[in-house]
């Protein structure tokens, strides 16, 4: 057997995988493989190649969460700030008033969940043949959506660059994954078996075979976070009649990145905060108080532009989807109040 060589993370890396992967743990886990042949070395490639990784590890299949639990458990508990046993409650719809009906601050609301199909390797480890099977299964399930969510699926394979760019400009496509996803293997064979379903009103979409098999998204240019969430729940209920999702009692819905497990939900608003933009310390206090996180509107690790912030939930695990929406609603209302008072 080859001698084990402990991986060297960049000296500047502060990735959680670097903090928790000790030589003893590496010696225990490196020889192991999941039933699909996924290994620890494959799981940590992204963190090794990207010194600015915050997490640095991806799961290649559902079994990764048990085979490599010695490294994933501490990372999960550190990121999600959860202690002890973790419960997973089904979501129930919410009836919260729109936060900003005059559209003085909020440009749009969006709620998404990540899902992976049970029995398939996750995107960083899936074969091309299985990726195509995932696309077919999802395409069949989409045809059974209720009338108010009906629309069309558009695969990206065979598109010339100008067609792809046109779809990207109209937010009807997603680009090849970032360098973190690339190092993990998520971009292999792009754009084969990738595509987007969009409802006729473009308020309900499904990204197929991106960082997870499905990213189910409800969004609209309003502050009606409750209505956006309820639309997502309706679409998810219907899809769940036809698709089995990777799930376990310990961690809820299982995803490529350990930051997304549990509800696998990110709920947020794009909000213009001209005054709070100049009061970053106050904004950070408010965001932390409600356990929210700030991003640029171009997605994670992008900068805030023209005072427009993407504010969303940080915790996805050990909290039910309805509570995520209620916390976001309360937190954004407090942030708008602070903006008004400046
Ligand atoms: N960029 C990777 C993953 C962070 C969470 N974002 C996801 N999963 N899209 C990192 O380790 O920083």
mmCIF file of C-alpha atoms and ligand atoms in Angstrom:
data_model
loop_
_atom_site.group_PDB
_atom_site.id
_atom_site.type_symbol
_atom_site.label_atom_id
_atom_site.label_comp_id
_atom_site.label_asym_id
_atom_site.label_seq_id
_atom_site.Cartn_x
_atom_site.Cartn_y
_atom_site.Cartn_z
ATOM 1 C CA UNK A 1 0.000 0.000 0.000
ATOM 2 C CA UNK A 2 1.295 3.500 -0.868
ATOM 3 C CA UNK A 3 2.702 5.379 2.184
ATOM 4 C CA UNK A 4 0.248 8.048 3.372
ATOM 5 C CA UNK A 5 1.487 11.620 2.837
ATOM 6 C CA UNK A 6 -0.379 14.160 5.005
ATOM 7 C CA UNK A 7 -1.784 16.880 2.642
ATOM 8 C CA UNK A 8 -0.217 20.333 2.877
ATOM 9 C CA UNK A 9 -2.754 23.154 2.932
ATOM 10 C CA UNK A 10 -1.554 26.658 2.008
ATOM 11 C CA UNK A 11 -0.064 28.435 5.019
ATOM 12 C CA UNK A 12 -2.649 31.242 4.612
ATOM 13 C CA UNK A 13 -5.591 28.851 4.397
ATOM 14 C CA UNK A 14 -8.191 29.213 7.165
ATOM 15 C CA UNK A 15 -10.462 26.537 5.744
ATOM 16 C CA UNK A 16 -12.342 24.523 8.348
ATOM 17 C CA UNK A 17 -11.007 21.311 6.786
ATOM 18 C CA UNK A 18 -7.459 22.497 7.517
ATOM 19 C CA UNK A 19 -8.389 23.362 11.100
ATOM 20 C CA UNK A 20 -9.905 19.937 11.833
ATOM 21 C CA UNK A 21 -7.929 17.473 9.672
ATOM 22 C CA UNK A 22 -5.167 16.192 11.937
ATOM 23 C CA UNK A 23 -2.501 13.674 10.803
ATOM 24 C CA UNK A 24 -4.191 11.012 12.959
ATOM 25 C CA UNK A 25 -7.567 11.719 11.353
ATOM 26 C CA UNK A 26 -6.007 11.649 7.895
ATOM 27 C CA UNK A 27 -4.398 8.276 8.676
ATOM 28 C CA UNK A 28 -7.838 6.950 9.772
ATOM 29 C CA UNK A 29 -9.832 8.293 6.815
ATOM 30 C CA UNK A 30 -7.472 8.372 3.804
ATOM 31 C CA UNK A 31 -7.658 4.595 3.119
ATOM 32 C CA UNK A 32 -11.491 4.586 3.204
ATOM 33 C CA UNK A 33 -13.849 4.697 0.188
ATOM 34 C CA UNK A 34 -17.616 5.102 -0.015
ATOM 35 C CA UNK A 35 -19.654 2.496 -1.960
ATOM 36 C CA UNK A 36 -19.198 4.637 -5.101
ATOM 37 C CA UNK A 37 -15.412 4.814 -4.564
ATOM 38 C CA UNK A 38 -15.273 8.406 -3.257
ATOM 39 C CA UNK A 39 -12.205 9.173 -1.115
ATOM 40 C CA UNK A 40 -11.083 11.804 1.365
ATOM 41 C CA UNK A 41 -8.333 12.955 -1.019
ATOM 42 C CA UNK A 42 -10.994 13.678 -3.655
ATOM 43 C CA UNK A 43 -13.141 15.473 -1.070
ATOM 44 C CA UNK A 44 -10.434 17.958 -0.022
ATOM 45 C CA UNK A 45 -9.018 18.872 -3.470
ATOM 46 C CA UNK A 46 -10.881 22.206 -3.535
ATOM 47 C CA UNK A 47 -9.498 23.279 -0.166
ATOM 48 C CA UNK A 48 -5.971 22.260 -1.151
ATOM 49 C CA UNK A 49 -6.082 24.195 -4.432
ATOM 50 C CA UNK A 50 -7.940 27.300 -3.143
ATOM 51 C CA UNK A 51 -6.208 28.844 -0.105
ATOM 52 C CA UNK A 52 -9.179 31.217 0.378
ATOM 53 C CA UNK A 53 -11.629 28.345 0.861
ATOM 54 C CA UNK A 54 -13.766 28.819 3.964
ATOM 55 C CA UNK A 55 -14.758 25.148 4.197
ATOM 56 C CA UNK A 56 -12.530 23.291 1.677
ATOM 57 C CA UNK A 57 -14.344 19.953 1.456
ATOM 58 C CA UNK A 58 -17.220 18.560 -0.637
ATOM 59 C CA UNK A 59 -19.229 15.320 -0.348
ATOM 60 C CA UNK A 60 -19.174 12.977 -3.358
ATOM 61 C CA UNK A 61 -22.305 11.050 -2.311
ATOM 62 C CA UNK A 62 -24.706 10.604 0.598
ATOM 63 C CA UNK A 63 -22.476 7.978 2.207
ATOM 64 C CA UNK A 64 -19.614 10.528 2.459
ATOM 65 C CA UNK A 65 -21.435 11.982 5.487
ATOM 66 C CA UNK A 66 -21.045 8.683 7.355
ATOM 67 C CA UNK A 67 -17.777 7.334 5.905
ATOM 68 C CA UNK A 68 -15.966 10.650 6.573
ATOM 69 C CA UNK A 69 -18.030 11.728 9.588
ATOM 70 C CA UNK A 70 -14.882 12.131 11.723
ATOM 71 C CA UNK A 71 -13.909 15.167 9.654
ATOM 72 C CA UNK A 72 -17.342 16.310 8.446
ATOM 73 C CA UNK A 73 -19.052 16.306 11.862
ATOM 74 C CA UNK A 74 -16.741 18.907 13.480
ATOM 75 C CA UNK A 75 -16.853 21.064 10.338
ATOM 76 C CA UNK A 76 -20.668 20.911 10.263
ATOM 77 C CA UNK A 77 -20.999 21.736 13.966
ATOM 78 C CA UNK A 78 -18.535 24.620 13.601
ATOM 79 C CA UNK A 79 -20.222 26.164 10.533
ATOM 80 C CA UNK A 80 -23.878 25.697 11.567
ATOM 81 C CA UNK A 81 -23.172 26.428 15.269
ATOM 82 C CA UNK A 82 -25.384 23.471 16.274
ATOM 83 C CA UNK A 83 -24.956 21.386 19.401
ATOM 84 C CA UNK A 84 -26.219 17.892 20.195
ATOM 85 C CA UNK A 85 -29.096 16.236 18.362
ATOM 86 C CA UNK A 86 -30.537 18.051 15.351
ATOM 87 C CA UNK A 87 -34.200 17.896 14.410
ATOM 88 C CA UNK A 88 -35.681 18.272 10.938
ATOM 89 C CA UNK A 89 -39.230 19.549 10.818
ATOM 90 C CA UNK A 90 -41.274 19.842 7.596
ATOM 91 C CA UNK A 91 -41.947 23.379 6.466
ATOM 92 C CA UNK A 92 -45.380 24.947 6.759
ATOM 93 C CA UNK A 93 -46.409 27.965 4.754
ATOM 94 C CA UNK A 94 -46.112 31.476 6.159
ATOM 95 C CA UNK A 95 -48.374 34.518 6.038
ATOM 96 C CA UNK A 96 -46.075 37.475 6.630
ATOM 97 C CA UNK A 97 -46.821 40.950 5.270
ATOM 98 C CA UNK A 98 -44.543 42.226 2.460
ATOM 99 C CA UNK A 99 -41.644 44.050 4.102
ATOM 100 C CA UNK A 100 -41.406 47.003 1.744
ATOM 101 C CA UNK A 101 -44.576 47.364 -0.391
ATOM 102 C CA UNK A 102 -43.436 50.814 -1.627
ATOM 103 C CA UNK A 103 -40.242 49.216 -2.989
ATOM 104 C CA UNK A 104 -38.125 51.905 -1.297
ATOM 105 C CA UNK A 105 -35.368 49.419 -0.359
ATOM 106 C CA UNK A 106 -35.982 45.819 -1.439
ATOM 107 C CA UNK A 107 -35.415 45.033 -5.112
ATOM 108 C CA UNK A 108 -36.183 41.304 -5.009
ATOM 109 C CA UNK A 109 -36.807 38.279 -2.796
ATOM 110 C CA UNK A 110 -35.500 34.768 -3.467
ATOM 111 C CA UNK A 111 -35.714 31.412 -1.699
ATOM 112 C CA UNK A 112 -33.862 28.325 -2.931
ATOM 113 C CA UNK A 113 -33.305 24.792 -1.728
ATOM 114 C CA UNK A 114 -30.630 22.364 -2.877
ATOM 115 C CA UNK A 115 -31.576 18.731 -3.440
ATOM 116 C CA UNK A 116 -29.709 15.638 -4.658
ATOM 117 C CA UNK A 117 -31.431 12.524 -6.005
ATOM 118 C CA UNK A 118 -31.197 9.479 -3.748
ATOM 119 C CA UNK A 119 -28.996 6.745 -5.185
ATOM 120 C CA UNK A 120 -26.826 8.983 -7.367
ATOM 121 C CA UNK A 121 -23.335 10.326 -6.699
ATOM 122 C CA UNK A 122 -23.251 14.070 -6.119
ATOM 123 C CA UNK A 123 -21.991 16.459 -8.852
ATOM 124 C CA UNK A 124 -18.302 16.372 -7.839
ATOM 125 C CA UNK A 125 -18.221 12.575 -8.281
ATOM 126 C CA UNK A 126 -21.090 11.691 -10.650
ATOM 127 C CA UNK A 127 -20.421 9.925 -13.971
ATOM 128 C CA UNK A 128 -21.515 11.514 -17.243
ATOM 129 C CA UNK A 129 -24.056 8.715 -17.761
ATOM 130 C CA UNK A 130 -25.622 9.236 -14.330
ATOM 131 C CA UNK A 131 -25.637 13.007 -14.769
ATOM 132 C CA UNK A 132 -27.704 12.430 -17.912
ATOM 133 C CA UNK A 133 -30.070 10.125 -15.963
ATOM 134 C CA UNK A 134 -30.533 12.858 -13.339
ATOM 135 C CA UNK A 135 -31.454 15.331 -16.099
ATOM 136 C CA UNK A 136 -33.989 12.868 -17.562
ATOM 137 C CA UNK A 137 -35.614 12.093 -14.197
ATOM 138 C CA UNK A 138 -35.963 15.780 -13.338
ATOM 139 C CA UNK A 139 -37.274 16.588 -16.828
ATOM 140 C CA UNK A 140 -40.018 13.978 -16.372
ATOM 141 C CA UNK A 141 -40.987 15.279 -12.919
ATOM 142 C CA UNK A 142 -41.157 18.876 -14.211
ATOM 143 C CA UNK A 143 -43.920 17.857 -16.656
ATOM 144 C CA UNK A 144 -46.156 17.018 -13.674
ATOM 145 C CA UNK A 145 -45.941 20.429 -11.990
ATOM 146 C CA UNK A 146 -49.266 22.202 -11.280
ATOM 147 C CA UNK A 147 -50.669 24.625 -13.858
ATOM 148 C CA UNK A 148 -49.448 27.776 -12.051
ATOM 149 C CA UNK A 149 -45.848 26.480 -12.157
ATOM 150 C CA UNK A 150 -45.832 25.032 -15.682
ATOM 151 C CA UNK A 151 -43.073 26.194 -18.005
ATOM 152 C CA UNK A 152 -40.224 24.764 -20.074
ATOM 153 C CA UNK A 153 -36.831 23.119 -19.595
ATOM 154 C CA UNK A 154 -33.832 24.312 -21.598
ATOM 155 C CA UNK A 155 -30.724 22.103 -21.731
ATOM 156 C CA UNK A 156 -27.418 23.872 -22.413
ATOM 157 C CA UNK A 157 -25.767 21.144 -24.478
ATOM 158 C CA UNK A 158 -25.235 22.148 -28.104
ATOM 159 C CA UNK A 159 -25.691 25.881 -27.470
ATOM 160 C CA UNK A 160 -23.131 28.073 -29.261
ATOM 161 C CA UNK A 161 -21.345 30.608 -26.994
ATOM 162 C CA UNK A 162 -23.503 33.533 -28.168
ATOM 163 C CA UNK A 163 -26.708 31.605 -27.345
ATOM 164 C CA UNK A 164 -25.339 30.668 -23.915
ATOM 165 C CA UNK A 165 -24.315 34.293 -23.260
ATOM 166 C CA UNK A 166 -27.784 35.480 -24.256
ATOM 167 C CA UNK A 167 -29.390 33.055 -21.785
ATOM 168 C CA UNK A 168 -26.919 34.105 -19.075
ATOM 169 C CA UNK A 169 -27.744 37.781 -19.697
ATOM 170 C CA UNK A 170 -31.437 36.947 -19.281
ATOM 171 C CA UNK A 171 -30.690 34.869 -16.146
ATOM 172 C CA UNK A 172 -32.068 31.839 -17.991
ATOM 173 C CA UNK A 173 -28.803 29.914 -17.606
ATOM 174 C CA UNK A 174 -26.068 29.418 -15.021
ATOM 175 C CA UNK A 175 -22.359 29.614 -15.873
ATOM 176 C CA UNK A 176 -19.689 26.978 -15.342
ATOM 177 C CA UNK A 177 -18.953 26.662 -11.605
ATOM 178 C CA UNK A 178 -16.365 28.813 -9.823
ATOM 179 C CA UNK A 179 -12.778 27.718 -9.146
ATOM 180 C CA UNK A 180 -13.826 26.074 -5.864
ATOM 181 C CA UNK A 181 -16.394 23.919 -7.660
ATOM 182 C CA UNK A 182 -13.935 23.359 -10.532
ATOM 183 C CA UNK A 183 -11.256 21.973 -8.204
ATOM 184 C CA UNK A 184 -13.884 19.700 -6.642
ATOM 185 C CA UNK A 185 -14.761 18.207 -10.060
ATOM 186 C CA UNK A 186 -18.219 19.760 -10.339
ATOM 187 C CA UNK A 187 -17.498 21.327 -13.757
ATOM 188 C CA UNK A 188 -16.578 18.089 -15.541
ATOM 189 C CA UNK A 189 -18.223 17.761 -19.019
ATOM 190 C CA UNK A 190 -19.908 21.198 -18.668
ATOM 191 C CA UNK A 191 -22.431 22.004 -20.208
ATOM 192 C CA UNK A 192 -23.536 18.372 -20.857
ATOM 193 C CA UNK A 193 -26.758 17.442 -18.954
ATOM 194 C CA UNK A 194 -27.012 20.917 -17.423
ATOM 195 C CA UNK A 195 -30.041 23.107 -17.913
ATOM 196 C CA UNK A 196 -32.728 25.271 -16.368
ATOM 197 C CA UNK A 197 -36.468 24.857 -15.984
ATOM 198 C CA UNK A 198 -38.358 28.179 -15.808
ATOM 199 C CA UNK A 199 -42.084 28.654 -15.164
ATOM 200 C CA UNK A 200 -43.923 30.885 -17.639
ATOM 201 C CA UNK A 201 -43.806 33.831 -15.205
ATOM 202 C CA UNK A 202 -40.087 33.111 -14.481
ATOM 203 C CA UNK A 203 -40.855 33.135 -10.744
ATOM 204 C CA UNK A 204 -40.102 29.424 -10.282
ATOM 205 C CA UNK A 205 -36.920 27.856 -11.650
ATOM 206 C CA UNK A 206 -34.904 24.659 -11.315
ATOM 207 C CA UNK A 207 -31.185 24.542 -12.047
ATOM 208 C CA UNK A 208 -30.249 20.994 -13.055
ATOM 209 C CA UNK A 209 -26.786 19.515 -12.330
ATOM 210 C CA UNK A 210 -25.058 22.615 -10.948
ATOM 211 C CA UNK A 211 -23.413 22.379 -7.504
ATOM 212 C CA UNK A 212 -26.207 19.951 -6.561
ATOM 213 C CA UNK A 213 -28.492 17.876 -8.803
ATOM 214 C CA UNK A 214 -31.273 20.425 -8.266
ATOM 215 C CA UNK A 215 -31.378 24.016 -7.107
ATOM 216 C CA UNK A 216 -35.113 24.762 -6.763
ATOM 217 C CA UNK A 217 -35.647 28.526 -6.790
ATOM 218 C CA UNK A 218 -38.609 30.822 -6.205
ATOM 219 C CA UNK A 219 -38.049 34.521 -6.759
ATOM 220 C CA UNK A 220 -39.725 37.792 -7.673
ATOM 221 C CA UNK A 221 -39.074 41.517 -7.838
ATOM 222 C CA UNK A 222 -40.926 42.287 -4.636
ATOM 223 C CA UNK A 223 -40.543 42.133 -0.845
ATOM 224 C CA UNK A 224 -43.196 39.408 -0.484
ATOM 225 C CA UNK A 225 -40.783 36.856 0.995
ATOM 226 C CA UNK A 226 -43.730 34.883 2.358
ATOM 227 C CA UNK A 227 -45.373 34.500 -1.047
ATOM 228 C CA UNK A 228 -42.016 33.562 -2.619
ATOM 229 C CA UNK A 229 -41.490 30.919 0.096
ATOM 230 C CA UNK A 230 -45.001 29.507 -0.282
ATOM 231 C CA UNK A 231 -44.500 29.148 -4.046
ATOM 232 C CA UNK A 232 -41.268 27.227 -3.401
ATOM 233 C CA UNK A 233 -43.057 24.935 -0.914
ATOM 234 C CA UNK A 234 -45.768 24.203 -3.477
ATOM 235 C CA UNK A 235 -43.239 23.333 -6.198
ATOM 236 C CA UNK A 236 -41.200 21.232 -3.795
ATOM 237 C CA UNK A 237 -44.282 19.318 -2.618
ATOM 238 C CA UNK A 238 -45.090 18.370 -6.208
ATOM 239 C CA UNK A 239 -41.529 17.414 -7.140
ATOM 240 C CA UNK A 240 -41.306 15.269 -3.990
ATOM 241 C CA UNK A 241 -44.167 13.115 -5.380
ATOM 242 C CA UNK A 242 -41.923 11.985 -8.227
ATOM 243 C CA UNK A 243 -38.333 12.354 -6.987
ATOM 244 C CA UNK A 244 -36.582 10.782 -3.957
ATOM 245 C CA UNK A 245 -34.054 13.102 -2.356
ATOM 246 C CA UNK A 246 -30.853 12.193 -0.466
ATOM 247 C CA UNK A 247 -31.724 12.649 3.223
ATOM 248 C CA UNK A 248 -30.704 11.227 6.581
ATOM 249 C CA UNK A 249 -32.031 11.630 10.110
ATOM 250 C CA UNK A 250 -28.788 13.118 11.351
ATOM 251 C CA UNK A 251 -28.272 15.885 8.802
ATOM 252 C CA UNK A 252 -31.523 16.279 6.869
ATOM 253 C CA UNK A 253 -31.189 16.896 3.124
ATOM 254 C CA UNK A 254 -27.650 16.047 1.976
ATOM 255 C CA UNK A 255 -25.721 18.340 -0.350
ATOM 256 C CA UNK A 256 -22.356 18.645 -2.094
ATOM 257 C CA UNK A 257 -21.169 21.285 0.356
ATOM 258 C CA UNK A 258 -21.639 20.714 4.112
ATOM 259 C CA UNK A 259 -22.742 24.350 4.476
ATOM 260 C CA UNK A 260 -26.005 23.563 2.691
ATOM 261 C CA UNK A 261 -27.296 20.474 4.526
ATOM 262 C CA UNK A 262 -30.417 20.332 6.705
ATOM 263 C CA UNK A 263 -33.088 22.482 5.095
ATOM 264 C CA UNK A 264 -30.557 23.198 2.321
ATOM 265 C CA UNK A 265 -32.392 26.517 2.111
ATOM 266 C CA UNK A 266 -31.075 29.973 1.386
ATOM 267 C CA UNK A 267 -33.671 32.740 1.696
ATOM 268 C CA UNK A 268 -32.727 36.319 0.988
ATOM 269 C CA UNK A 269 -33.425 39.751 -0.390
ATOM 270 C CA UNK A 270 -31.516 42.139 -2.603
ATOM 271 C CA UNK A 271 -31.809 45.417 -0.710
ATOM 272 C CA UNK A 272 -30.456 48.931 -1.339
ATOM 273 C CA UNK A 273 -28.979 50.418 1.865
ATOM 274 C CA UNK A 274 -27.332 53.722 0.872
ATOM 275 C CA UNK A 275 -26.849 54.926 4.481
ATOM 276 C CA UNK A 276 -25.980 51.626 6.170
ATOM 277 C CA UNK A 277 -23.429 51.066 3.403
ATOM 278 C CA UNK A 278 -21.452 53.829 5.144
ATOM 279 C CA UNK A 279 -22.113 52.350 8.620
ATOM 280 C CA UNK A 280 -20.663 48.855 8.113
ATOM 281 C CA UNK A 281 -20.145 48.198 11.854
ATOM 282 C CA UNK A 282 -23.820 48.912 12.592
ATOM 283 C CA UNK A 283 -24.935 46.790 9.617
ATOM 284 C CA UNK A 284 -22.716 43.887 10.727
ATOM 285 C CA UNK A 285 -24.186 44.098 14.261
ATOM 286 C CA UNK A 286 -27.710 43.927 12.879
ATOM 287 C CA UNK A 287 -26.853 41.074 10.501
ATOM 288 C CA UNK A 288 -25.186 39.071 13.271
ATOM 289 C CA UNK A 289 -28.029 39.742 15.721
ATOM 290 C CA UNK A 290 -30.461 37.997 13.377
ATOM 291 C CA UNK A 291 -27.962 35.304 12.305
ATOM 292 C CA UNK A 292 -27.990 36.563 8.704
ATOM 293 C CA UNK A 293 -25.142 36.871 6.206
ATOM 294 C CA UNK A 294 -24.232 39.491 3.585
ATOM 295 C CA UNK A 295 -23.073 38.854 0.026
ATOM 296 C CA UNK A 296 -22.710 40.867 -3.140
ATOM 297 C CA UNK A 297 -25.589 40.520 -5.584
ATOM 298 C CA UNK A 298 -23.362 38.545 -7.968
ATOM 299 C CA UNK A 299 -23.398 35.530 -5.644
ATOM 300 C CA UNK A 300 -21.066 34.340 -2.909
ATOM 301 C CA UNK A 301 -17.621 35.903 -2.634
ATOM 302 C CA UNK A 302 -18.740 38.834 -4.835
ATOM 303 C CA UNK A 303 -18.584 42.486 -3.746
ATOM 304 C CA UNK A 304 -21.492 44.766 -2.861
ATOM 305 C CA UNK A 305 -22.227 47.091 -5.765
ATOM 306 C CA UNK A 306 -24.025 50.482 -5.660
ATOM 307 C CA UNK A 307 -25.160 49.914 -2.086
ATOM 308 C CA UNK A 308 -27.183 46.836 -3.030
ATOM 309 C CA UNK A 309 -26.692 43.952 -0.588
ATOM 310 C CA UNK A 310 -27.738 40.307 -0.765
ATOM 311 C CA UNK A 311 -28.889 39.533 2.795
ATOM 312 C CA UNK A 312 -29.836 35.932 3.592
ATOM 313 C CA UNK A 313 -29.998 33.337 6.352
ATOM 314 C CA UNK A 314 -26.726 31.833 7.602
ATOM 315 C CA UNK A 315 -28.123 28.807 9.439
ATOM 316 C CA UNK A 316 -29.636 26.008 7.328
ATOM 317 C CA UNK A 317 -29.320 23.081 9.747
ATOM 318 C CA UNK A 318 -31.221 22.569 13.006
ATOM 319 C CA UNK A 319 -33.811 25.163 12.061
ATOM 320 C CA UNK A 320 -37.046 24.659 10.103
ATOM 321 C CA UNK A 321 -37.670 26.455 6.828
ATOM 322 C CA UNK A 322 -40.563 28.436 8.271
ATOM 323 C CA UNK A 323 -38.356 29.772 11.070
ATOM 324 C CA UNK A 324 -35.711 30.769 8.506
ATOM 325 C CA UNK A 325 -38.315 32.892 6.722
ATOM 326 C CA UNK A 326 -39.620 34.412 9.966
ATOM 327 C CA UNK A 327 -36.073 35.267 11.130
ATOM 328 C CA UNK A 328 -35.242 36.830 7.751
ATOM 329 C CA UNK A 329 -38.468 38.860 7.829
ATOM 330 C CA UNK A 330 -37.742 40.146 11.359
ATOM 331 C CA UNK A 331 -34.086 40.863 10.618
ATOM 332 C CA UNK A 332 -34.686 42.714 7.349
ATOM 333 C CA UNK A 333 -37.492 44.756 8.969
ATOM 334 C CA UNK A 334 -35.007 45.827 11.684
ATOM 335 C CA UNK A 335 -32.377 46.697 9.059
ATOM 336 C CA UNK A 336 -34.879 48.807 7.087
ATOM 337 C CA UNK A 337 -35.855 50.597 10.350
ATOM 338 C CA UNK A 338 -32.181 51.322 11.062
ATOM 339 C CA UNK A 339 -31.695 52.624 7.503
ATOM 340 C CA UNK A 340 -34.708 54.913 7.885
ATOM 341 C CA UNK A 341 -33.438 56.251 11.234
ATOM 342 C CA UNK A 342 -29.998 57.238 9.899
HETATM 343 N N1 LIG B 1 -16.263 28.006 -1.771
HETATM 344 C C1 LIG B 1 -16.245 26.842 -0.901
HETATM 345 C C2 LIG B 1 -17.661 26.482 -0.444
HETATM 346 C C3 LIG B 1 -18.302 27.510 0.482
HETATM 347 C C4 LIG B 1 -19.815 27.447 0.585
HETATM 348 N N2 LIG B 1 -20.430 27.798 -0.737
HETATM 349 C C5 LIG B 1 -21.009 26.896 -1.537
HETATM 350 N N3 LIG B 1 -21.171 25.654 -1.201
HETATM 351 N N4 LIG B 1 -21.422 27.277 -2.734
HETATM 352 C C6 LIG B 1 -15.322 27.132 0.289
HETATM 353 O O1 LIG B 1 -14.849 26.188 0.917
HETATM 354 O O2 LIG B 1 -15.110 28.311 0.545
#
